[in-house]
Structure formats: C-alpha cells, structure tokens
Amino acid sequence: MNKKTLKKRTLKLINDAIKLAEEGNLELARKYIMLAREYSNKGRFKIPLEYKRKFCRKCLTPLIPGKTERIRIKSKILVRSCLICGWIRRYDLRKNKENKSGTSDN
Ligand SMILES: [Zn+2]
C-alpha cells in the first residue's frame, strides 16, 4: 500500500471511529483509532492536528462533546477533559490567536 492510500485510510478510520463513538460503540471506536495510529507509524506520516484533536491521546476514545468529552472555558483557557480516562488538556485561547502553529500539541 502506498503512503497516499495509507494516509487516506487513516483519516477515514478516524472519521469512522467518531461515528462509532457517537453510536455508543466505544470499544470498536478505540480499535479504529489504534489502527489509524498503526498506519501512521507504518507509513511514517503524521496524523493531521485537526484529526489528532478528535480523540483522547491517552485512552484513544474519540471525543464527542457531552458524551465522552467535557469542554469548559475558564478565563480564556479552553479545558477539554476525557470522561473515559480523565485526561485533561488545556488550550490557551489567547495564545492560539497569535500562534497558530499548535506546537504545544506535540
Ligand atoms: Zn481518555
């Protein structure tokens, strides 16, 4: 499989995982994310940031606001927490305006 195909499949896997999570099938959704990460390792490409943000970095559950994820904004800091494993990620909304590189995500 070439890199382009692999990448396309990876992104599709993540989208499918989100759909599964929305339907409540978290177990399978996690497996899809795991597979997507395997593909990215194998193909040596990075999962785009906007896709990376769609799932929990720790337990790999797709983050669905109100279902598997809680979003709070505290004095211009966006706080996202995974309801499955308790993983918390903070995004400084002020910083993001000036710096869109998102390096803090890696
Ligand atoms: Zn989690």
mmCIF file of C-alpha atoms and ligand atoms in Angstrom:
data_model
loop_
_atom_site.group_PDB
_atom_site.id
_atom_site.type_symbol
_atom_site.label_atom_id
_atom_site.label_comp_id
_atom_site.label_asym_id
_atom_site.label_seq_id
_atom_site.Cartn_x
_atom_site.Cartn_y
_atom_site.Cartn_z
ATOM 1 C CA MET A 1 0.000 0.000 0.000
ATOM 2 C CA ASN A 2 1.463 3.382 -0.863
ATOM 3 C CA LYS A 3 1.717 6.262 1.546
ATOM 4 C CA LYS A 4 -1.088 8.273 -0.012
ATOM 5 C CA THR A 5 -3.561 5.411 0.227
ATOM 6 C CA LEU A 6 -2.439 4.655 3.755
ATOM 7 C CA LYS A 7 -2.999 8.240 4.819
ATOM 8 C CA LYS A 8 -6.418 8.342 3.196
ATOM 9 C CA ARG A 9 -7.388 5.155 5.027
ATOM 10 C CA THR A 10 -6.090 6.523 8.282
ATOM 11 C CA LEU A 11 -8.247 9.633 8.094
ATOM 12 C CA LYS A 12 -11.240 7.537 7.116
ATOM 13 C CA LEU A 13 -10.635 5.262 10.100
ATOM 14 C CA ILE A 14 -10.693 8.265 12.414
ATOM 15 C CA ASN A 15 -13.923 9.564 10.881
ATOM 16 C CA ASP A 16 -15.487 6.123 11.170
ATOM 17 C CA ALA A 17 -14.313 5.877 14.774
ATOM 18 C CA ILE A 18 -16.101 9.129 15.585
ATOM 19 C CA LYS A 19 -19.294 7.812 14.029
ATOM 20 C CA LEU A 20 -18.980 4.619 16.080
ATOM 21 C CA ALA A 21 -18.426 6.599 19.262
ATOM 22 C CA GLU A 22 -21.500 8.691 18.539
ATOM 23 C CA GLU A 23 -23.468 5.467 18.239
ATOM 24 C CA GLY A 24 -22.065 4.355 21.576
ATOM 25 C CA ASN A 25 -19.684 1.716 20.276
ATOM 26 C CA LEU A 26 -16.616 2.984 22.128
ATOM 27 C CA GLU A 27 -14.785 -0.341 22.160
ATOM 28 C CA LEU A 28 -14.698 -0.606 18.379
ATOM 29 C CA ALA A 29 -14.064 3.112 18.002
ATOM 30 C CA ARG A 30 -10.887 2.755 20.080
ATOM 31 C CA LYS A 31 -9.743 -0.133 17.913
ATOM 32 C CA TYR A 32 -10.168 2.045 14.829
ATOM 33 C CA ILE A 33 -8.069 4.813 16.370
ATOM 34 C CA MET A 34 -5.428 2.264 17.343
ATOM 35 C CA LEU A 35 -5.332 1.022 13.772
ATOM 36 C CA ALA A 36 -5.113 4.584 12.477
ATOM 37 C CA ARG A 37 -2.081 5.182 14.677
ATOM 38 C CA GLU A 38 -0.511 1.964 13.464
ATOM 39 C CA TYR A 39 -0.998 3.110 9.882
ATOM 40 C CA SER A 40 0.641 6.434 10.612
ATOM 41 C CA ASN A 41 3.641 4.687 12.171
ATOM 42 C CA LYS A 42 3.926 2.285 9.286
ATOM 43 C CA GLY A 43 3.512 4.959 6.644
ATOM 44 C CA ARG A 44 5.697 7.403 8.583
ATOM 45 C CA PHE A 45 3.331 10.297 8.260
ATOM 46 C CA LYS A 46 1.804 12.364 10.994
ATOM 47 C CA ILE A 47 -1.873 12.378 11.722
ATOM 48 C CA PRO A 48 -3.007 15.955 10.983
ATOM 49 C CA LEU A 49 -3.551 18.054 14.077
ATOM 50 C CA GLU A 50 -7.233 18.585 13.431
ATOM 51 C CA TYR A 51 -7.658 14.820 13.407
ATOM 52 C CA LYS A 52 -5.437 14.293 16.418
ATOM 53 C CA ARG A 53 -7.669 16.587 18.388
ATOM 54 C CA LYS A 54 -10.638 14.369 17.678
ATOM 55 C CA PHE A 55 -9.552 11.634 20.028
ATOM 56 C CA CYS A 56 -8.103 11.248 23.508
ATOM 57 C CA ARG A 57 -4.331 10.935 23.429
ATOM 58 C CA LYS A 58 -4.347 8.668 26.440
ATOM 59 C CA CYS A 59 -7.153 6.143 26.003
ATOM 60 C CA LEU A 60 -7.782 6.731 22.264
ATOM 61 C CA THR A 61 -11.508 7.247 22.672
ATOM 62 C CA PRO A 62 -12.967 9.626 20.076
ATOM 63 C CA LEU A 63 -14.003 12.783 21.883
ATOM 64 C CA ILE A 64 -17.676 13.601 21.483
ATOM 65 C CA PRO A 65 -18.667 16.721 23.422
ATOM 66 C CA GLY A 66 -21.268 15.880 26.037
ATOM 67 C CA LYS A 67 -20.694 12.179 25.615
ATOM 68 C CA THR A 68 -17.058 11.281 26.038
ATOM 69 C CA GLU A 69 -15.702 14.789 26.418
ATOM 70 C CA ARG A 70 -16.391 17.797 28.595
ATOM 71 C CA ILE A 71 -15.471 21.254 27.365
ATOM 72 C CA ARG A 72 -15.151 24.208 29.715
ATOM 73 C CA ILE A 73 -13.783 27.671 29.195
ATOM 74 C CA LYS A 74 -12.112 29.152 32.257
ATOM 75 C CA SER A 75 -10.762 32.685 31.907
ATOM 76 C CA LYS A 76 -9.907 32.240 28.228
ATOM 77 C CA ILE A 77 -8.407 28.809 28.749
ATOM 78 C CA LEU A 78 -10.227 26.025 26.993
ATOM 79 C CA VAL A 79 -10.272 22.919 29.136
ATOM 80 C CA ARG A 80 -11.108 19.641 27.443
ATOM 81 C CA SER A 81 -11.404 16.541 29.532
ATOM 82 C CA CYS A 82 -11.959 12.952 28.537
ATOM 83 C CA LEU A 83 -14.833 11.470 30.513
ATOM 84 C CA ILE A 84 -13.492 7.962 29.992
ATOM 85 C CA CYS A 85 -9.994 8.194 31.485
ATOM 86 C CA GLY A 86 -9.920 11.694 32.973
ATOM 87 C CA TRP A 87 -7.265 13.018 30.602
ATOM 88 C CA ILE A 88 -7.211 16.810 30.653
ATOM 89 C CA ARG A 89 -5.888 19.132 28.012
ATOM 90 C CA ARG A 90 -5.747 22.911 28.247
ATOM 91 C CA TYR A 91 -5.673 25.263 25.315
ATOM 92 C CA ASP A 92 -4.790 28.882 25.882
ATOM 93 C CA LEU A 93 -7.230 30.731 23.653
ATOM 94 C CA ARG A 94 -5.241 33.964 23.818
ATOM 95 C CA LYS A 95 -2.036 32.256 22.729
ATOM 96 C CA ASN A 96 -3.700 30.435 19.868
ATOM 97 C CA LYS A 97 -4.790 33.679 18.288
ATOM 98 C CA GLU A 98 -1.214 34.802 17.817
ATOM 99 C CA ASN A 99 0.388 31.452 17.359
ATOM 100 C CA LYS A 100 -1.488 29.069 15.125
ATOM 101 C CA SER A 101 1.330 26.557 14.758
ATOM 102 C CA GLY A 102 -0.082 24.480 17.604
ATOM 103 C CA THR A 103 3.322 23.260 18.713
ATOM 104 C CA SER A 104 2.039 22.785 22.241
ATOM 105 C CA ASP A 105 0.055 19.868 20.911
ATOM 106 C CA ASN A 106 3.008 17.638 20.217
HETATM 107 ZN ZN ZN B 1 -9.296 9.289 27.568
#
